[in-house]
PDB file of C-alpha atoms in Angstrom:
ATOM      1  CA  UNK A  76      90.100  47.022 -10.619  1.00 47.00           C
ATOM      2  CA  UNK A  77      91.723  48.115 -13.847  1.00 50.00           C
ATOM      3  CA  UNK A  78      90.872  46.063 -17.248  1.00 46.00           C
ATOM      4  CA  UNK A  79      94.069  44.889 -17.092  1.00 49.00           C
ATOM      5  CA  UNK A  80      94.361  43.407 -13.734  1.00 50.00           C
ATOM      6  CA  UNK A  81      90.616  42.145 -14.180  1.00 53.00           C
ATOM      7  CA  UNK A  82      92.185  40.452 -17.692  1.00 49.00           C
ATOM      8  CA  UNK A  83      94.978  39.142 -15.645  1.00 50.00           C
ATOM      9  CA  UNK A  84      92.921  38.098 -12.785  1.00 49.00           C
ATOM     10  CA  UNK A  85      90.712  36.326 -15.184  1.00 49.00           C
ATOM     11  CA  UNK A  86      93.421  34.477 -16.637  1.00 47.00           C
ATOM     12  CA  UNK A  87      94.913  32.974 -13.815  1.00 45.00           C
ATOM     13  CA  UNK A  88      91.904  31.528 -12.245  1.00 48.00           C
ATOM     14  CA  UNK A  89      91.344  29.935 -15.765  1.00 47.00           C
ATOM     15  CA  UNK A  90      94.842  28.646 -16.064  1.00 46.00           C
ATOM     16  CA  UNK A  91      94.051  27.339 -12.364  1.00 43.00           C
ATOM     17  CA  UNK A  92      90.753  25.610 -13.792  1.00 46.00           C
ATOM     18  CA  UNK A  93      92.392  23.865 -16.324  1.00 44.00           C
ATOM     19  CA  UNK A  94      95.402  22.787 -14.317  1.00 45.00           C
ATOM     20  CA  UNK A  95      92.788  20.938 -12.027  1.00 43.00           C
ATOM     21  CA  UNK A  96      91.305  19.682 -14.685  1.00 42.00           C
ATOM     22  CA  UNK A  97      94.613  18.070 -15.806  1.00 42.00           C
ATOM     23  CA  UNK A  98      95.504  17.432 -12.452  1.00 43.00           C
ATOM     24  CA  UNK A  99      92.168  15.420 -11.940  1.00 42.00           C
ATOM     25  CA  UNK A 100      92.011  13.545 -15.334  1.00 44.00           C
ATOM     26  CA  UNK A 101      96.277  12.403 -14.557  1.00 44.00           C
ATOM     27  CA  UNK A 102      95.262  10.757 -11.687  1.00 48.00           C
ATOM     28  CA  UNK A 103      91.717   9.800 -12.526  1.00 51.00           C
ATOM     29  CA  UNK A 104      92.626   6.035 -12.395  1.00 74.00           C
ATOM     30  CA  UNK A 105      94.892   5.536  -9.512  1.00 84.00           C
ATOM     31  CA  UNK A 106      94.007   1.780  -9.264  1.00 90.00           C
ATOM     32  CA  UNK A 107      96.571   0.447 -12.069  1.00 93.00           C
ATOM     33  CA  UNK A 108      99.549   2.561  -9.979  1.00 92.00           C
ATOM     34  CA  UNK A 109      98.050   1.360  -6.643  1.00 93.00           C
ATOM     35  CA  UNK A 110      98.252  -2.165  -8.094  1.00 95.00           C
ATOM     36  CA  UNK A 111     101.916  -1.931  -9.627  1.00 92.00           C
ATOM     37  CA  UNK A 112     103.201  -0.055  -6.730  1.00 94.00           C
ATOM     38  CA  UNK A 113     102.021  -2.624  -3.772  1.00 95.00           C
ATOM     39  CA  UNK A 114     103.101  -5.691  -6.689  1.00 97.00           C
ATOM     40  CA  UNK A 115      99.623  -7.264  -6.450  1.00 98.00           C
ATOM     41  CA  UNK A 116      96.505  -7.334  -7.955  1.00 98.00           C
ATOM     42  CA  UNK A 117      93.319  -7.870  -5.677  1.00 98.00           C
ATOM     43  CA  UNK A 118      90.319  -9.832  -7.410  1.00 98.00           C
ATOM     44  CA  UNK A 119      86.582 -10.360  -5.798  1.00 98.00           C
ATOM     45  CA  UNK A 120      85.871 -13.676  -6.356  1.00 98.00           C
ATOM     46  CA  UNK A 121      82.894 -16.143  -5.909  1.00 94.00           C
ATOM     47  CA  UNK A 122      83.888 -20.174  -4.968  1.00 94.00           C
ATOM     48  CA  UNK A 123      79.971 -21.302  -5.174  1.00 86.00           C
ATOM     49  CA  UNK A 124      81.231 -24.566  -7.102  1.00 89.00           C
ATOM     50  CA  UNK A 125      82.912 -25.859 -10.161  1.00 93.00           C
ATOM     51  CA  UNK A 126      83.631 -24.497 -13.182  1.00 96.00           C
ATOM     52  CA  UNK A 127      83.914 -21.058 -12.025  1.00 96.00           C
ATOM     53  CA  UNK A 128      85.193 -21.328  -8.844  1.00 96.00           C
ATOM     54  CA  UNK A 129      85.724 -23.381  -5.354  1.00 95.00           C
ATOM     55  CA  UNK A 130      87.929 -24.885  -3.336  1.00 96.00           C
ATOM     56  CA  UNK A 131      89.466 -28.082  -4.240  1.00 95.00           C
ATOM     57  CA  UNK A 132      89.402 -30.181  -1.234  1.00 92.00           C
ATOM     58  CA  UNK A 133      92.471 -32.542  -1.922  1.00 92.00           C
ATOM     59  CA  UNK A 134      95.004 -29.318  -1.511  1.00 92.00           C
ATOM     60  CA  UNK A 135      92.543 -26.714   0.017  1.00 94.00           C
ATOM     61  CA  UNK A 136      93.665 -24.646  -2.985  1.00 96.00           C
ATOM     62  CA  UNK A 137      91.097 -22.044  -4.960  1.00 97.00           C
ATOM     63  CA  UNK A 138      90.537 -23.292  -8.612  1.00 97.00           C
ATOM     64  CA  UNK A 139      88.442 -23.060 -11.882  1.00 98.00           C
ATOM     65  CA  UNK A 140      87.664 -20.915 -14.962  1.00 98.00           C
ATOM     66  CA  UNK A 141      87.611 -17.395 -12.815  1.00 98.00           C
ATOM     67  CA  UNK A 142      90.827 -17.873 -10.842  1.00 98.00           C
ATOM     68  CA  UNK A 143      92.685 -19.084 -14.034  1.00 98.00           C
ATOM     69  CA  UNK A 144      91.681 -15.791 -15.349  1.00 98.00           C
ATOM     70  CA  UNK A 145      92.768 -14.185 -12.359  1.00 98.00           C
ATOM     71  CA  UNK A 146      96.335 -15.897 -12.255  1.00 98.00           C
ATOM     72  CA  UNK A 147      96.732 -14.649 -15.743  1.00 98.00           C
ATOM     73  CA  UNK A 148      96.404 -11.232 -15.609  1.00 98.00           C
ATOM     74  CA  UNK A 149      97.889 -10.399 -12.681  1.00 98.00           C
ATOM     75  CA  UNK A 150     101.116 -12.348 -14.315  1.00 98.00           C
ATOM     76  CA  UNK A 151     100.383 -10.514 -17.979  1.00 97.00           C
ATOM     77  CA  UNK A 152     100.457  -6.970 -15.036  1.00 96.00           C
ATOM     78  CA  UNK A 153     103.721  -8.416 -13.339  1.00 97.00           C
ATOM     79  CA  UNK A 154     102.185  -8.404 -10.084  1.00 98.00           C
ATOM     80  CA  UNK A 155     101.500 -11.098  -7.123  1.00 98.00           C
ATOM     81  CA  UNK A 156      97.433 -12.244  -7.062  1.00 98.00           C
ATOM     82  CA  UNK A 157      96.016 -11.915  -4.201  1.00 98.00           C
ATOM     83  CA  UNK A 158      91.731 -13.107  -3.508  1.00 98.00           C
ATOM     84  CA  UNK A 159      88.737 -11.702  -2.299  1.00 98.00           C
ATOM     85  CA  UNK A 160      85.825 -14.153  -1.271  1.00 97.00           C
ATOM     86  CA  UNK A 161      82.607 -12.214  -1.949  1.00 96.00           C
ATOM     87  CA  UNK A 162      78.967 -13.155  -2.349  1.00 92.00           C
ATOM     88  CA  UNK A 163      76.404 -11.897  -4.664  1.00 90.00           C
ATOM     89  CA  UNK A 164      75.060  -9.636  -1.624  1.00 90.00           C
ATOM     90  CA  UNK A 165      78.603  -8.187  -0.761  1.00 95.00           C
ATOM     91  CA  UNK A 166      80.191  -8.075  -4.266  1.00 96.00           C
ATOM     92  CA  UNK A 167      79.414  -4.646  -5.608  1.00 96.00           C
ATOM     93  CA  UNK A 168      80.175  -3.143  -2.275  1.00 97.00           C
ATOM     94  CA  UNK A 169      83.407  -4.522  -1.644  1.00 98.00           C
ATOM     95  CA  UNK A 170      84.044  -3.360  -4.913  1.00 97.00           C
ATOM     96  CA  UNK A 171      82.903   0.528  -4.364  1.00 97.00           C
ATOM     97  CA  UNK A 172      84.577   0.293  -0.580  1.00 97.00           C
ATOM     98  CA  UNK A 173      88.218  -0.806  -2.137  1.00 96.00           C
ATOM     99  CA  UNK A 174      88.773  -4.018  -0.650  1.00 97.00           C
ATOM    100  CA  UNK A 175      89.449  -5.886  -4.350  1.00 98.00           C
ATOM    101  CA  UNK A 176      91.129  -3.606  -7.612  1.00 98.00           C
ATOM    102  CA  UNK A 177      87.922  -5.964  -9.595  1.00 98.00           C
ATOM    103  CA  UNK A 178      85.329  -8.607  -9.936  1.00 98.00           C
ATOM    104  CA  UNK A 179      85.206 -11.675 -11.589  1.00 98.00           C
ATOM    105  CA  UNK A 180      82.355 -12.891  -9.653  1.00 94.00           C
ATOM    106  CA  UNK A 181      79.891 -14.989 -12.278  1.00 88.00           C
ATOM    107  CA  UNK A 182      78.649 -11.348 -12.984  1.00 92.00           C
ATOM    108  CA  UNK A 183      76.968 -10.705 -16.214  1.00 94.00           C
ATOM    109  CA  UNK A 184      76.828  -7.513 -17.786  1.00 96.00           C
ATOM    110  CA  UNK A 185      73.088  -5.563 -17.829  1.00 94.00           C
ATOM    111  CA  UNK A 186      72.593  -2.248 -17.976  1.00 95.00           C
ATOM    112  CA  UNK A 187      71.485  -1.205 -14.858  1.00 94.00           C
ATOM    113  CA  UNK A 188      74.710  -2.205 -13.447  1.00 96.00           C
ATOM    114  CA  UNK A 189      76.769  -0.624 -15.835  1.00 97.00           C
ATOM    115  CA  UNK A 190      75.443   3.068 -14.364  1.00 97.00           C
ATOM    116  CA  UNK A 191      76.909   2.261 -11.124  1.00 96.00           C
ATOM    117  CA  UNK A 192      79.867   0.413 -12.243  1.00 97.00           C
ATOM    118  CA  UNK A 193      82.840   0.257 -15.608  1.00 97.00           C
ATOM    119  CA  UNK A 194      83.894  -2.966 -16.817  1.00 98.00           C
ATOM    120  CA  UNK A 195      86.507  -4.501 -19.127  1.00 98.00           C
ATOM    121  CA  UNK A 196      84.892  -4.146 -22.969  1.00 98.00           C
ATOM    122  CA  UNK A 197      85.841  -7.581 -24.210  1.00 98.00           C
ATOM    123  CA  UNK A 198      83.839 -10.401 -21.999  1.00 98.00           C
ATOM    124  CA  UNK A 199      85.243 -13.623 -20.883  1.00 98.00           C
ATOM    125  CA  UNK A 200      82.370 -15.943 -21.370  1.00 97.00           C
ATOM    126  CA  UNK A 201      78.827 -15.810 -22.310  1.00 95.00           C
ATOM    127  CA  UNK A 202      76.411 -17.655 -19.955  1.00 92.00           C
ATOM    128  CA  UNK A 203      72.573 -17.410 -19.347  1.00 95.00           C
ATOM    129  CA  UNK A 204      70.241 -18.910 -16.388  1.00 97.00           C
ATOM    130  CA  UNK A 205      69.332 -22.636 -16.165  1.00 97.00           C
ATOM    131  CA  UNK A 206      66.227 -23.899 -14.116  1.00 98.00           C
ATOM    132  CA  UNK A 207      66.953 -26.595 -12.165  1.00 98.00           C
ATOM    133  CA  UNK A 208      63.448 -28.465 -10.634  1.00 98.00           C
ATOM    134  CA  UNK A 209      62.479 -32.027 -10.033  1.00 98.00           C
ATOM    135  CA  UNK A 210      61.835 -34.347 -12.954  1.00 98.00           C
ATOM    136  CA  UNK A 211      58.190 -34.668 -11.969  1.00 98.00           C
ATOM    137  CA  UNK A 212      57.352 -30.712 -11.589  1.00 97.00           C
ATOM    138  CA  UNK A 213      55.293 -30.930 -14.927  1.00 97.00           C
ATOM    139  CA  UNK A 214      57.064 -27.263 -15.880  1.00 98.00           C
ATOM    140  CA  UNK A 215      58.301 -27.524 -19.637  1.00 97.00           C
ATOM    141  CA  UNK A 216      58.761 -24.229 -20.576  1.00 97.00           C
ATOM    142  CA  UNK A 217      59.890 -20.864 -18.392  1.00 98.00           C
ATOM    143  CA  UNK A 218      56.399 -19.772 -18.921  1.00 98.00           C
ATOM    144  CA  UNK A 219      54.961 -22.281 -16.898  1.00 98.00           C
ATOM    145  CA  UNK A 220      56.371 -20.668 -13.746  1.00 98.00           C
ATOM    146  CA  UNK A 221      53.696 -18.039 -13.316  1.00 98.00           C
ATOM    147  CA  UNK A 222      52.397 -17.765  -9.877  1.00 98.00           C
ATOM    148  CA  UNK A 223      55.061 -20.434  -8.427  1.00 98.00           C
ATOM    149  CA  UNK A 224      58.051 -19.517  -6.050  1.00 98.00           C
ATOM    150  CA  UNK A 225      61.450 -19.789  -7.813  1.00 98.00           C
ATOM    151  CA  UNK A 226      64.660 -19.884  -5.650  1.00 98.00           C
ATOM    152  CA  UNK A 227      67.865 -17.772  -7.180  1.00 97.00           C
ATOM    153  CA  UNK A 228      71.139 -15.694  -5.577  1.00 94.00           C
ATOM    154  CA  UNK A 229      70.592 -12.145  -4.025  1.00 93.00           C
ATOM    155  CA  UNK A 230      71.448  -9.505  -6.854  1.00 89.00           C
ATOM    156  CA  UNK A 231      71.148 -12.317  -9.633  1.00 93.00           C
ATOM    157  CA  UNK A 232      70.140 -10.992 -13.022  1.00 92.00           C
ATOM    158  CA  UNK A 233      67.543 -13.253 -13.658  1.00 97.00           C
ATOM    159  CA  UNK A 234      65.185 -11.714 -11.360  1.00 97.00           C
ATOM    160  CA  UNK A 235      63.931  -9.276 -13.177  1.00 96.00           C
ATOM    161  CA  UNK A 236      63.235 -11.122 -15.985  1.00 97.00           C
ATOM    162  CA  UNK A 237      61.567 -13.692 -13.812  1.00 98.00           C
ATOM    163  CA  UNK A 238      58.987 -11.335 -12.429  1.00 98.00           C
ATOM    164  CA  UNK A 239      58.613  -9.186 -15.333  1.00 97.00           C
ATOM    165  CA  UNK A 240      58.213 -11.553 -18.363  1.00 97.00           C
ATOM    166  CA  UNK A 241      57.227 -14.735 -16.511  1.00 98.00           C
ATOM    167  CA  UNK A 242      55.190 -13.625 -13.229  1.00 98.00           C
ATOM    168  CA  UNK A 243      56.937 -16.122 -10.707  1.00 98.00           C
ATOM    169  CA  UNK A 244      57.442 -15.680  -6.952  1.00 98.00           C
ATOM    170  CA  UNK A 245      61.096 -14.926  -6.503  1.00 98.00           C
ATOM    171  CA  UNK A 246      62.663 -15.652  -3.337  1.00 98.00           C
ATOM    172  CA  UNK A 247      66.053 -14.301  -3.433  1.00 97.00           C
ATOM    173  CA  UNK A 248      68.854 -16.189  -0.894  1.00 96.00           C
ATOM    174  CA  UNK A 249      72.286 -15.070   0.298  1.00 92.00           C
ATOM    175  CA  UNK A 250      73.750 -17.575  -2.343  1.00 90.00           C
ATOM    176  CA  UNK A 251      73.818 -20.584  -4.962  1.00 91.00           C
ATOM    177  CA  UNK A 252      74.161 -23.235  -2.618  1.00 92.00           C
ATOM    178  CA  UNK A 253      71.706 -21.493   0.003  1.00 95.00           C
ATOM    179  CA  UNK A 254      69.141 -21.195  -2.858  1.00 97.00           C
ATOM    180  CA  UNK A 255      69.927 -25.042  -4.018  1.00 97.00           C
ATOM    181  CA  UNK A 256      68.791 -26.277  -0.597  1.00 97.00           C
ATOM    182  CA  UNK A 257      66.168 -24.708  -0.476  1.00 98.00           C
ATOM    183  CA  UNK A 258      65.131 -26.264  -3.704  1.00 98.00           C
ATOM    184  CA  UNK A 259      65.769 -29.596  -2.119  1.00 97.00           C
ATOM    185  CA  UNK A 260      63.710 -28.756   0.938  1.00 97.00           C
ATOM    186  CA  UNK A 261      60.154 -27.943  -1.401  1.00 97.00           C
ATOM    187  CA  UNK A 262      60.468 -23.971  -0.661  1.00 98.00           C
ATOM    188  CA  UNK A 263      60.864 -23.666  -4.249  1.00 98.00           C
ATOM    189  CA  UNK A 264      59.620 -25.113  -7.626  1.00 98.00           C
ATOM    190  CA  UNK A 265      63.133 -23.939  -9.258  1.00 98.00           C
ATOM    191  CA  UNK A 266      66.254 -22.573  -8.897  1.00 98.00           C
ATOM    192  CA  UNK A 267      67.756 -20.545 -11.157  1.00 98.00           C
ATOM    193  CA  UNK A 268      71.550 -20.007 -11.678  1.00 95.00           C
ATOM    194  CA  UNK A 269      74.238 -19.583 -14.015  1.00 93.00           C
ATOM    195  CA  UNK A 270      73.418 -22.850 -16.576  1.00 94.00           C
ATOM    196  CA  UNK A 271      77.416 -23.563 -16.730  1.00 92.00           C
ATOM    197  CA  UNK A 272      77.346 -24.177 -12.902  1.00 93.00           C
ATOM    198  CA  UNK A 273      74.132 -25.998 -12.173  1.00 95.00           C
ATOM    199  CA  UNK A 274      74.797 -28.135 -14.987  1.00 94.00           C
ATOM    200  CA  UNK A 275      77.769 -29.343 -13.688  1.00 94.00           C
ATOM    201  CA  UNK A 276      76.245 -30.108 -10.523  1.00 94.00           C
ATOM    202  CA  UNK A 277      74.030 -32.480 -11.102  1.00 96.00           C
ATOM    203  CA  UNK A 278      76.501 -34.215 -13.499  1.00 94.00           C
ATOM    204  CA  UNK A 279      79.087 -34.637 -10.900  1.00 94.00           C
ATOM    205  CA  UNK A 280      76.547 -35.635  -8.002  1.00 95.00           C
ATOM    206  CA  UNK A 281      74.159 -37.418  -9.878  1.00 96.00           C
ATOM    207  CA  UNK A 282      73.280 -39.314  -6.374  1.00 97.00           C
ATOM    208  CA  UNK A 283      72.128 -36.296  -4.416  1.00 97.00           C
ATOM    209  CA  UNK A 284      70.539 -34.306  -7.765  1.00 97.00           C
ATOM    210  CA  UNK A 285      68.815 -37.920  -9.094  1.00 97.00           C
ATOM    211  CA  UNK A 286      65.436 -36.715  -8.884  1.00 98.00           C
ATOM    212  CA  UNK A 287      66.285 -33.165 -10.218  1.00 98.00           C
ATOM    213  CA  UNK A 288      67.355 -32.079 -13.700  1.00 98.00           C
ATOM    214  CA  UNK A 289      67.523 -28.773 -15.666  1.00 98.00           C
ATOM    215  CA  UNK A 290      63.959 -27.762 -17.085  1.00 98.00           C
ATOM    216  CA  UNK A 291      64.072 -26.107 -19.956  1.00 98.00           C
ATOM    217  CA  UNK A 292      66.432 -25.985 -23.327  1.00 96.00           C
ATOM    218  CA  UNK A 293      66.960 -22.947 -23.053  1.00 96.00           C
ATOM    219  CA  UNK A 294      68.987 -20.393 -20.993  1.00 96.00           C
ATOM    220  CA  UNK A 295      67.667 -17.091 -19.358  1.00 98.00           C
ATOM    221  CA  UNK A 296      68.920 -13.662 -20.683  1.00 96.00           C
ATOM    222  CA  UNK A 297      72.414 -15.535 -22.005  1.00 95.00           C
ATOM    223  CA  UNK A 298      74.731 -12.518 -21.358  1.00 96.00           C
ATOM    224  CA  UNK A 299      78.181 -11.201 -21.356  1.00 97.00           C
ATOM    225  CA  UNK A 300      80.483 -12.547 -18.624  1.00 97.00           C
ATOM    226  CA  UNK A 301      82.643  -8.933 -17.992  1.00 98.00           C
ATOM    227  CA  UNK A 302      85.219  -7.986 -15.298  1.00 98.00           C
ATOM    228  CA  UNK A 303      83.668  -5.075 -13.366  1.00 98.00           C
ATOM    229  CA  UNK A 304      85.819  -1.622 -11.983  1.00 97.00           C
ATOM    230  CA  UNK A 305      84.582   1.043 -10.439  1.00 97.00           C
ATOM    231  CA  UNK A 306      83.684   4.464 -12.367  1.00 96.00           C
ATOM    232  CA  UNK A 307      86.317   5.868 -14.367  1.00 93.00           C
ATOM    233  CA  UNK A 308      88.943   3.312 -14.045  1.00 95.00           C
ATOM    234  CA  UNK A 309      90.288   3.888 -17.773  1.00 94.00           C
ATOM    235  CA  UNK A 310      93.539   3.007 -17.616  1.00 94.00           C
ATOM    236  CA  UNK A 311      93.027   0.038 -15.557  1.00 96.00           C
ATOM    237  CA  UNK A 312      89.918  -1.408 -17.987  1.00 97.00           C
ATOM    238  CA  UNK A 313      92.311  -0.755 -21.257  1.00 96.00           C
ATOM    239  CA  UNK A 314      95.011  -2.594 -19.692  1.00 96.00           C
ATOM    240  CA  UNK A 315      92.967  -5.558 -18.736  1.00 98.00           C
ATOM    241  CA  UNK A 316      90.903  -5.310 -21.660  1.00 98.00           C
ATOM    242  CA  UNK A 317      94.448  -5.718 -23.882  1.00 97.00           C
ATOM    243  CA  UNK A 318      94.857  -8.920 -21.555  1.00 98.00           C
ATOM    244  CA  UNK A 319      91.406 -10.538 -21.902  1.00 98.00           C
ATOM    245  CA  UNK A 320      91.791  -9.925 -25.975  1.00 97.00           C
ATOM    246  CA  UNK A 321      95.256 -11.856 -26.025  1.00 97.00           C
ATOM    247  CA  UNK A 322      93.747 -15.005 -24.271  1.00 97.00           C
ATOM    248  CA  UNK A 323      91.243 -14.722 -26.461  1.00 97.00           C
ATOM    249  CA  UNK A 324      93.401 -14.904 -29.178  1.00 97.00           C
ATOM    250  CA  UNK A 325      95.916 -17.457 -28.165  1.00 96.00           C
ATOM    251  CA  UNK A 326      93.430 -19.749 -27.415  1.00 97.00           C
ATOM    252  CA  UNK A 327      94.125 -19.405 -23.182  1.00 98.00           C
ATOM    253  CA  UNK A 328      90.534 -18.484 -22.627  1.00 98.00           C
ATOM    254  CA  UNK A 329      89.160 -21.962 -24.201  1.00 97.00           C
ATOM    255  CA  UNK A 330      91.825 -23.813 -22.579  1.00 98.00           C
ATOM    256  CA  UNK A 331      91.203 -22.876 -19.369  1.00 98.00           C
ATOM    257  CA  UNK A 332      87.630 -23.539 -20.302  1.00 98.00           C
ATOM    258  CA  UNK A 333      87.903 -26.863 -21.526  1.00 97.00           C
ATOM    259  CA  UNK A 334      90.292 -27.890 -18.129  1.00 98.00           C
ATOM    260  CA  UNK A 335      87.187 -26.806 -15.851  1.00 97.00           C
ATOM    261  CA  UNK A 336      84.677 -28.882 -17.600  1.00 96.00           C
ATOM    262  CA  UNK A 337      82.461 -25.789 -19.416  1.00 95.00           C
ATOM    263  CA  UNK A 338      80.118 -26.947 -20.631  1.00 91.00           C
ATOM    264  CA  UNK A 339      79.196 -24.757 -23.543  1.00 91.00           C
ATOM    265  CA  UNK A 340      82.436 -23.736 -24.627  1.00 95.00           C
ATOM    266  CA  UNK A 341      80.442 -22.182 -28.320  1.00 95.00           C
ATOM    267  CA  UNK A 342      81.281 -18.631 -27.653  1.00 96.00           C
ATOM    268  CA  UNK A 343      85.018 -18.732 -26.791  1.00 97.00           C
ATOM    269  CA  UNK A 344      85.254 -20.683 -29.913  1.00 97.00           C
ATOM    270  CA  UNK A 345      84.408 -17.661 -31.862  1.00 96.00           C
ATOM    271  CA  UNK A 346      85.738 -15.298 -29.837  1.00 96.00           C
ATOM    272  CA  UNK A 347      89.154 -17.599 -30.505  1.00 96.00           C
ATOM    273  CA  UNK A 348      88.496 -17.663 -34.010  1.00 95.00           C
ATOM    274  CA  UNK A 349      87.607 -13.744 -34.347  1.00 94.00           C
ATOM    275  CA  UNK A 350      90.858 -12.860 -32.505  1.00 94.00           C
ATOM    276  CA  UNK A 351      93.421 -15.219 -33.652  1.00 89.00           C
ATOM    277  CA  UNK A 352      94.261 -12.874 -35.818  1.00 80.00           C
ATOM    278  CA  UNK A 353      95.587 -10.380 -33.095  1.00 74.00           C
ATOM    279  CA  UNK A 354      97.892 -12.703 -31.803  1.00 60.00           C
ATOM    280  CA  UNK A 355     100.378 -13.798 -34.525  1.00 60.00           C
TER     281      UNK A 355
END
């Protein structure tokens, strides 16, 4: 082969490279067409209870803070919505298999899951975990459940910090409400959850939860509340992420917040207050 051909060889195959390259970074996130071109978007969600999420029982219809968020962007996209039930044991995976566009499934963000999974860069809430435990337990502070069995969701983010800074027992159950019974039935000393969601419960069945109240002023690992994508979903995060900023900034986000009964509504505040700006 003549330096000239070998140039021109050379050439080509690099002009190929690049026009993969191209190729591959145009259609890198196909989930924003795939959502505008069916006219829906498809949202994991968790309906464990009130404030997040659950199902009213008057109409049979799916409400609270999550599916309000839900509603709105997929009318801020133009498209139908359409839900997901998933669990804490299911949601990553239905997520990675396709079978919802995204999450907004009580998941905080931590590291380790951001390797495996992208999420939306402006969070929707802040929460952290509460313990809930009978009023005669003794336990006063988190360190006081070394060496005792503590009840919380598969996949929570409060089990590391459970083992690894307090020493408890963690026994991890398909769910919330799986994990609050067996707090009721003496397998645990607490259960640990989202603090906006337990602390609702026991203030809107004060009957069942009389003997039971949340231990401890303060909340585990408080953390980010972020919609999760899978990897490389650019276009799709920015276009959410311009969504979740707007709420933020015409107050939405707290409104929808103070309708479902959060109870710490502190960090939307500021977030409302930081952003207002962006939305006159």
């Amino acid at each position: 082969m003549n330096f000239a051909k070998r140039t021109s060889t050379t050439l080509f195959a690099a002009a190929l490279s690049i026009g993969a390259l191209f190729s591959t970074l145009a259609h890198a996130d196909a989930t924003l067409d795939r959502i505008k071109g069916r006219g829906s978007l498809t949202v994991g969600v968790i309906l464990s209870g009130a404030p997040f999420g659950y199902i009213d029982p008057a109409g049979q219809e799916q409400k609270g803070y999550n599916i309000d968020i839900a509603k709105a962007l997929a009318d801020k996209l133009g498209v139908k919505l359409e839900t997901v039930t998933v669990t804490p044991p299911n949601r990553v995976q239905f997520l990675q298999q396709g079978k919802v566009d995204i999450l907004i499934a009580n998941m905080q963000y931590t590291e380790e899951r951001a390797k495996i999974l992208d999420y939306v860069p402006t969070p929707y809430d802040r929460s952290g975990g509460a313990a809930v435990g009978r009023k005669d337990s003794g336990l006063k502070d988190w360190s006081d459940l070394k060496g005792k069995a503590v009840c919380v969701s598969q996949g929570s983010n409060y089990t590391q910090p459970l083992i690894e800074q307090y020493g408890a027992e963690v026994k991890a159950l398909p769910s919330q409400p799986e994990s609050l019974l067996a707090l009721q039935g003496g397998n645990c000393v607490a259960a640990v959850h989202v603090g906006a969601t337990v602390g609702l419960l026991l203030q809107d069945r004060p009957e069942e939860w009389k003997d039971y109240t949340i231990l401890f002023p303060t909340e585990l690992v408080p953390s980010d509340s972020v919609i999760w994508l899978r990897k490389g979903e650019t276009d799709t995060s920015n276009a959410l992420d311009k969504v979740i900023r707007e709420l933020h900034a015409n107050g939405k986000l707290l409104e929808y917040a103070k309708a479902n009964r959060l109870l710490n509504t502190s960090y939307l505040e500021e977030e409302h207050k930081k952003l207002e700006s962006e939305g006159k």
